[in-house]
Amino acid sequence: MNAQIQQARRAIQPLSDQLISQIAAGEVIERPAAVVKELLENALDAGATQITIKLDQGGVKRIAICDNGRGIPPEEMPLALARHATSKIASLSDLESVLSLGFRGEALASIASVAQVTLTSRTADAPHAWEIAPGAREPAPASGAVGTTVDVQDLYFNTPARRKFLKSEQTEYGHCVEVVRRIALARPDVAFTLSHNGRTAEHWTACEMDKRSAQLLGDDFARARLPLEEASGVLRIQGFAGLPTAARLRADAQYFYVNGRFVRDKLLTHAVRAAYQDVLHGDRYPSYVLRLDLDPTLVDVNVHPSKIEVRFRDGRAVHQFVFHAVSRALAQTSATAAGSAPAPQPAATLAGTAPWRPQPQQQATFASQFTPRFGDTGSGGGVAQSTASYGALFAGLKPAGDARPASLFDAGDLAPTASAAFAAPAAHAQSQTGNADAEEFPLGFALAQLHGIFVLAQNAAGLVLVDMHAAHERILYEEFKRSLDADAVQVQPLLIPVTFFADPVEVGAVEENRETLEALGFDIAVMSPTTLAVRAIPVLLKNADAQGLARDVLRDLREYGGSRVLVERRNELLGTLACHTAVRANRALTVPEMNALLRQMEATERADQCNHGRPTWVQLGLSELDRLFLRGQ
């Protein structure tokens, strides 16, 4: 056996340039889509504003990319096809601060080693174009406009083993299309035309980012997105974050760019996912198009052969910046926003980055919608009649000093006096003006309660339906989060402690996690080896079942430990506690109590979804109601 191994050994020797390029191609050119990516990046680095992509047989037979960029001088064209030759970097300092999409000088050489490549180019000052055909060493005169055309044919013709690993024509074409979409999203200022097998498949003219993202991600995303733009020091993020209602079953509408380069970075993905964590339903995935710009010296793009991964010098700072920026955008999806988006914070454009300013969607103001319909100008009969009559609902109520109540309902029954304090600010506004300010109360005013589950309200746009349990759950959840963040959880001592049987593990959890329990607002005492007593609970949860709350908290403490409950599992636990306390179905509410709920929703962040990501309210517009009754048809 040893003799056979000895005979099989070969002498160490340098590899040929052709084999080196083919090995490099195995890393960089894994499929036709990789060729498209490399050539598109070269075109953009050359300053192209118009790019045409022609594919045959999914890109396996042919990939031709033509741009109107600066072009390549004829004397440099042979170097363009050589390994490790590039115009984009010349020193280590250039590599550490690279802003171009390509920089290694490997792509064209790697492609040419596994395909038949024809390079045609012309600079603005040249009388004609020049061309290098497959196998040629020097360029020859040719016809062509200013710019560069790279024609790649018969991919993997000389490495049939690699060709066997390719998928069907349609699959490979799909991967190519996705690459073009990613790059087109990053550069809305560039026009792209894509054809396959001689037929034009896509054409996107140069436009603003809001239009390009709508073209590529669809009208559903365009109708449910929030413009986002923030800056802090050298960090700047901009783009669009999809509303939770636009979440998808797959993570196929997530586009993140770092200094204009599409990346799949675990740190950035986690930051965005964390911002959405308590507004998504089930295992759905958010949709977004986001671009992060920062000093190129603070990010290393040379960590992956295809440059799809990056490494940040201060990953934690980047994570927190992205997380808080997206969180603040999503916080504006409350009823107060009435579907509009927060105004972007001013930010200076970083050096070397093209400005990309998302345009807020144009929406009619709430007041402009607040007009009589169907020609009815009187006090009765109009579908969108004035809400001044609702002032009578609040007659006799005194203005409250605090417009941000700690809880919607007081202890015991749903007494009108308890909810009146929270409805009073609206009453005060109406008593002063005689007519409700439509922009101040976007959820309108309550009409009735349906089956003890839904609140029906009228606003200027039409009919609002509210899931009262889901809405109240979000209100309590956000209030609890604010209290815990401020280390100001108010405690409600119980007049009579609630005792219950506990197993040894639960008793141990109490003894080992007293500080965590106190931080959450719980006072649980060990009365005996088998008995626990709940002596105090958070004020926000005073109407809930004390024993059930205690068991839920102890279960999490037992399973995850005190530190993880307050950090990693905090939101899940708070969501469970809020669910315990929120008003239940079949609980009759008075009209002032329903209006109090609407006002608190308008004052609560992320009020569009409950803690589990389900919607808390929906709007049925007057046009939708017209269609239901075939009005105007």
mmCIF file with all atom_site columns, C-alpha atoms in Angstrom, residues 74 127 226 280 316 341 438 521 546:
data_model
loop_
_atom_site.group_PDB
_atom_site.id
_atom_site.type_symbol
_atom_site.label_atom_id
_atom_site.label_alt_id
_atom_site.label_comp_id
_atom_site.label_asym_id
_atom_site.label_entity_id
_atom_site.label_seq_id
_atom_site.pdbx_PDB_ins_code
_atom_site.Cartn_x
_atom_site.Cartn_y
_atom_site.Cartn_z
_atom_site.occupancy
_atom_site.B_iso_or_equiv
_atom_site.pdbx_formal_charge
_atom_site.auth_seq_id
_atom_site.auth_comp_id
_atom_site.auth_asym_id
_atom_site.auth_atom_id
_atom_site.pdbx_PDB_model_num
ATOM 1 C CA . PRO A 1 74  ? -7.028  49.524 -27.066 1.00 0.00 ? 74  PRO A CA 1
ATOM 2 C CA . PRO A 1 127 ? -12.419 57.211 -33.898 1.00 0.00 ? 127 PRO A CA 1
ATOM 3 C CA . LEU A 1 226 ? -42.248 53.172 4.814   1.00 0.00 ? 226 LEU A CA 1
ATOM 4 C CA . LEU A 1 280 ? -44.685 39.847 12.371  1.00 0.00 ? 280 LEU A CA 1
ATOM 5 C CA . ARG A 1 316 ? -22.094 45.939 17.236  1.00 0.00 ? 316 ARG A CA 1
ATOM 6 C CA . ALA A 1 341 ? -44.572 57.768 6.958   1.00 0.00 ? 341 ALA A CA 1
ATOM 7 C CA . ALA A 1 438 ? -60.002 64.760 11.578  1.00 0.00 ? 438 ALA A CA 1
ATOM 8 C CA . GLY A 1 521 ? -42.712 44.088 39.106  1.00 0.00 ? 521 GLY A CA 1
ATOM 9 C CA . ALA A 1 546 ? -52.081 36.619 39.435  1.00 0.00 ? 546 ALA A CA 1
#
